[in-house]
Backbone as numpy.savetxt, mean C-alpha at the origin, in Angstrom:
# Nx Ny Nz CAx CAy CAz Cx Cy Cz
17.67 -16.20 8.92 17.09 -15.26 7.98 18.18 -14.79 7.03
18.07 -14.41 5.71 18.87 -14.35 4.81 18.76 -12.84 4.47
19.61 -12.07 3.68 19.48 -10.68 3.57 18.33 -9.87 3.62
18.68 -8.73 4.02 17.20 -8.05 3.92 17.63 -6.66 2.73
16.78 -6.78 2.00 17.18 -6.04 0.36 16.17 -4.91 0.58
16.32 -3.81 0.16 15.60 -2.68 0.01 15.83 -1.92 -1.37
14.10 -2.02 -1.53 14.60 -1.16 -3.11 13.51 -0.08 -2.92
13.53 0.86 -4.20 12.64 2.43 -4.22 12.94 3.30 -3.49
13.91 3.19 -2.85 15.37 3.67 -1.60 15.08 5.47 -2.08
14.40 6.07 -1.11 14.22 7.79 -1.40 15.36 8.28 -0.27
15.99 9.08 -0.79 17.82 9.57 -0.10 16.95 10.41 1.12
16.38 11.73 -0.18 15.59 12.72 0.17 14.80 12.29 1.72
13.98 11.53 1.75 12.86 11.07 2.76 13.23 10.13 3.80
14.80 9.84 3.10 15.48 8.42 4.28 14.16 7.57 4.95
13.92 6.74 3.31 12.83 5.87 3.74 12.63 4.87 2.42
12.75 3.74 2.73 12.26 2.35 1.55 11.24 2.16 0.57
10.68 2.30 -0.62 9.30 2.19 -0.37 9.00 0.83 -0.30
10.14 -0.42 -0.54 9.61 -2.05 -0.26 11.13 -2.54 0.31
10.55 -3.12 1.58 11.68 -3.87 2.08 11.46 -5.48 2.46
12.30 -6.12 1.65 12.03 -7.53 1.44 13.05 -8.10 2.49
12.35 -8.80 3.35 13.25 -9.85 5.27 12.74 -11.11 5.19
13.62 -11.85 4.13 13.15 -13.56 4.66 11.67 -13.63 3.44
11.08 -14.39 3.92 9.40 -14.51 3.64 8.45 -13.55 3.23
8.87 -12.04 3.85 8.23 -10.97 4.33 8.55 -10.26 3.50
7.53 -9.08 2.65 8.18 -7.74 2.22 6.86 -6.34 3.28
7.78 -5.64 3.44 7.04 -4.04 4.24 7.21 -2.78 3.19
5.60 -2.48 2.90 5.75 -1.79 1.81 4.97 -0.73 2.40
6.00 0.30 2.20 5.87 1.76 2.89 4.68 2.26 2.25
4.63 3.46 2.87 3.10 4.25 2.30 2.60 4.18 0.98
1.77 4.42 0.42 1.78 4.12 -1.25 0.46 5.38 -0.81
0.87 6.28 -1.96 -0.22 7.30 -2.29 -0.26 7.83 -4.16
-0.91 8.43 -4.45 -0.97 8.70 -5.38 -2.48 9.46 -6.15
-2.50 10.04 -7.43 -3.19 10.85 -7.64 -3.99 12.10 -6.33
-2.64 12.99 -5.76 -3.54 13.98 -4.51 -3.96 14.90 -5.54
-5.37 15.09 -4.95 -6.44 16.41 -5.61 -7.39 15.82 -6.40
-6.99 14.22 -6.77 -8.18 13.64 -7.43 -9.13 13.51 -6.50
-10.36 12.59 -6.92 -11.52 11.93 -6.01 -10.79 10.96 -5.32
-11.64 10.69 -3.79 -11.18 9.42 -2.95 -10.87 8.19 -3.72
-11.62 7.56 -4.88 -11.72 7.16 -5.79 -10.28 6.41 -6.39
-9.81 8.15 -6.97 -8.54 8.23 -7.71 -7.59 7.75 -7.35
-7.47 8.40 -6.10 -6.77 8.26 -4.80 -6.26 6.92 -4.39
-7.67 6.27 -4.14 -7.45 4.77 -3.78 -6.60 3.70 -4.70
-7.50 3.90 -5.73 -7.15 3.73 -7.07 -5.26 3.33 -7.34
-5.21 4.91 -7.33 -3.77 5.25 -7.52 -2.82 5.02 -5.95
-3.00 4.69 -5.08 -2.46 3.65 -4.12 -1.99 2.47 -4.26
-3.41 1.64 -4.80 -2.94 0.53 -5.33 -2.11 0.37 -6.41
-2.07 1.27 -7.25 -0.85 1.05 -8.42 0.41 1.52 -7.79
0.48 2.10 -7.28 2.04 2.17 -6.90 2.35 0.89 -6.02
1.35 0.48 -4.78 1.56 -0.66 -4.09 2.04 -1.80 -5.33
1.43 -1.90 -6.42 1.40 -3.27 -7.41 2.92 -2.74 -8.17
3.34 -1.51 -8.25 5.05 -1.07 -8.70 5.61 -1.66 -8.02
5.60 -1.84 -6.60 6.82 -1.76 -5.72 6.39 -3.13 -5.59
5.58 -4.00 -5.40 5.58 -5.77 -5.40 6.19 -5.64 -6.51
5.77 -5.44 -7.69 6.61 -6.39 -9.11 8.56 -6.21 -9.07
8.68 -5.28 -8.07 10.21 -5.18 -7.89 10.64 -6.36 -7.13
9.90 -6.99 -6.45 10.29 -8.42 -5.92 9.28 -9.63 -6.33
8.79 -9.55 -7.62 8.31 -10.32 -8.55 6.38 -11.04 -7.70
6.10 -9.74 -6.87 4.75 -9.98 -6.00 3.66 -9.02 -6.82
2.69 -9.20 -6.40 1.89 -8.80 -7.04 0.36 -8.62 -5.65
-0.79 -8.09 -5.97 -1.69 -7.80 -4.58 -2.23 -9.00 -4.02
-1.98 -10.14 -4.66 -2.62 -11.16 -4.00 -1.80 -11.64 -2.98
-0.42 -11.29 -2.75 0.85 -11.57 -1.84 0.01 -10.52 -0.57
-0.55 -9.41 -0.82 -0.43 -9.03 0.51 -1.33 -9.61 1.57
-0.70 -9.53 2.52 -1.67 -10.35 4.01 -2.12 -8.98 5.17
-1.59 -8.07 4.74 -1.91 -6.88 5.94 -1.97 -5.76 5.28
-2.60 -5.12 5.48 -2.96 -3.53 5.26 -3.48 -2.61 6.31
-2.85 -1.32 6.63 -3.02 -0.38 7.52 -3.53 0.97 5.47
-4.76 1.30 6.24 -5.61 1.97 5.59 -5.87 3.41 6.20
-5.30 4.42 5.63 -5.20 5.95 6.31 -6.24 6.34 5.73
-7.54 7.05 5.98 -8.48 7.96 5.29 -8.47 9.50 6.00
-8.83 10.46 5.43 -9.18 11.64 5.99 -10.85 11.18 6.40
-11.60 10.99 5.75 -12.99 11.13 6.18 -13.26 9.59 6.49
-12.97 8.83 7.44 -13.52 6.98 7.47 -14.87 6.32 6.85
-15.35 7.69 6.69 -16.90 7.07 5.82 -16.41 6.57 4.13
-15.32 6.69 3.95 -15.38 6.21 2.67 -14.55 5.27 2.63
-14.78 4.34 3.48 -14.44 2.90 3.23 -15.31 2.26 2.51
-16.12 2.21 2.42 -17.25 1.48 1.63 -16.30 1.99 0.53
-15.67 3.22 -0.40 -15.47 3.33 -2.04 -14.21 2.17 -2.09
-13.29 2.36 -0.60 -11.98 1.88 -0.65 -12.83 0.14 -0.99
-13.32 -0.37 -0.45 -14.10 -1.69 -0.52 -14.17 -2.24 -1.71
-14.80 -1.29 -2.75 -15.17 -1.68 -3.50 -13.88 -1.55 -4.93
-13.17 -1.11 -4.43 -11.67 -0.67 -5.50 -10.81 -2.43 -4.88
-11.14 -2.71 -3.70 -10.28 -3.99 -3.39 -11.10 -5.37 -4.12
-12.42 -5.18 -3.88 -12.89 -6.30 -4.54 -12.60 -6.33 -5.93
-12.50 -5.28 -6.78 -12.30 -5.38 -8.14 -10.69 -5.78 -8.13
-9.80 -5.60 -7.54 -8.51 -5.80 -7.60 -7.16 -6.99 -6.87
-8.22 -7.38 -5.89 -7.56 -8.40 -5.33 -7.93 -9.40 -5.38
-9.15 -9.68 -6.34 -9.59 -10.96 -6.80 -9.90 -12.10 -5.55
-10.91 -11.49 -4.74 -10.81 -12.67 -3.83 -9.86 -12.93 -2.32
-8.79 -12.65 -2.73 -7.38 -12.96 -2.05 -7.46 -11.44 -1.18
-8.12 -11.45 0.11 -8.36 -10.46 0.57 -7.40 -9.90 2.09
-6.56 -9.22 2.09 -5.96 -9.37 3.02 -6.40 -8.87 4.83
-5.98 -9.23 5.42 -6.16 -8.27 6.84 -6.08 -6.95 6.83
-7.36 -6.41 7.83 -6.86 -4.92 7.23 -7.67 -4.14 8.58
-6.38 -3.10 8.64 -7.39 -1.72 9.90 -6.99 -0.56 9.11
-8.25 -0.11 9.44 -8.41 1.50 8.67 -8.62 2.23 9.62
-8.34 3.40 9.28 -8.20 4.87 10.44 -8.49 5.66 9.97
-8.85 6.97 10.48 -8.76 8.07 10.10 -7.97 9.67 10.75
-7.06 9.78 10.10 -6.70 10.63 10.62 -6.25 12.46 10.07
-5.63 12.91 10.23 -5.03 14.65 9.88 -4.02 14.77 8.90
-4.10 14.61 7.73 -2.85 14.39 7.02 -2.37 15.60 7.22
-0.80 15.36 6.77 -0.21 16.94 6.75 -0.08 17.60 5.83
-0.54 17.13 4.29 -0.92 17.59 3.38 -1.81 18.80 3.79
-2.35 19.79 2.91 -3.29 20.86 3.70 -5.02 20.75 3.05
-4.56 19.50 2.16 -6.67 19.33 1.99 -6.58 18.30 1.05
-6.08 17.72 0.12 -6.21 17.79 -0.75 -5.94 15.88 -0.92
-5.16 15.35 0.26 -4.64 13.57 0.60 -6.04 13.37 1.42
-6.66 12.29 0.53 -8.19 11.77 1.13 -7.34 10.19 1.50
-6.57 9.67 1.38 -6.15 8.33 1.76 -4.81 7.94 1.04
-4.19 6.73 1.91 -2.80 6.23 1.81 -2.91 4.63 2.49
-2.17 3.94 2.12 -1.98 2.94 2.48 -0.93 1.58 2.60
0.06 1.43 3.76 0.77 0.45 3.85 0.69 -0.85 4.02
1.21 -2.20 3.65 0.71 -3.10 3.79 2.18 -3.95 4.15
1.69 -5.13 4.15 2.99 -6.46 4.40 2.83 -7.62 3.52
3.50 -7.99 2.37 3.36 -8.81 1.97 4.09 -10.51 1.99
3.69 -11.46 1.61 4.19 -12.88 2.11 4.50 -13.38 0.50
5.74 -14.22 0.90 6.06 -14.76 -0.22 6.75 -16.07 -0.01
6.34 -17.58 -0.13 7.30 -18.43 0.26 8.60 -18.70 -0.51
9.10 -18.11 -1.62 10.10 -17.89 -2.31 10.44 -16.63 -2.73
11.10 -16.32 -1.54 11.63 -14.50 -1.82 13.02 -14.37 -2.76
12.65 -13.23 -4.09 13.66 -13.10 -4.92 14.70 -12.35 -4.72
């Protein structure tokens, strides 16, 4: 296995947000727009997820795994329908949960994934 590179490197949080090992990149939590709709939310997940691939020249069709955090699990069906418009097909593995964020109301969902690349940059 050849270096393992980490970029989006938060000092503050002592945490990666993409770490590229070989083949493999592990792309830390991705959240975004809190206080919008689940919607927004989701939405704005996936754009930060699609920031931190283009730092190792990937993009959402690279990912193969996704761990899916909701506050309420009934709104997988919205998350569903934000992936079909965005991953074109190329659908990855995926478990969703629901759990207590520590936010105090306002984080309806988050989501980490793993992406594959047979030529890592």
């Amino acid at each position: 296995m050849g270096e393992i590179r980490r970029y989006d490197v938060n000092e503050e949080w002592a945490h990666s947000g993409i770490v590229q090992a070989g083949d493999y990149c592990f792309i830390n939590y991705c959240v975004r727009n809190i206080g919008g709709t689940v919607e927004e939310q989701i939405e704005g997940a996936f754009d930060e997820m699609e920031e931190r691939l283009a730092l190792v020249g990937l993009n959402l069709e690279n990912v193969v795994q996704m761990n899916c955090l909701f506050k309420n699990i009934w709104d997988i069906p919205v998350m569903e329908r934000v992936v079909k418009r965005r991953f074109h097909g190329k659908y990855p593995a995926r478990k969703s949960i629901q759990t207590e964020f520590a936010d105090p109301g306002k984080l309806f969902f988050q989501v980490d994934a793993v992406a594959y690349s047979a030529s890592p940059g």
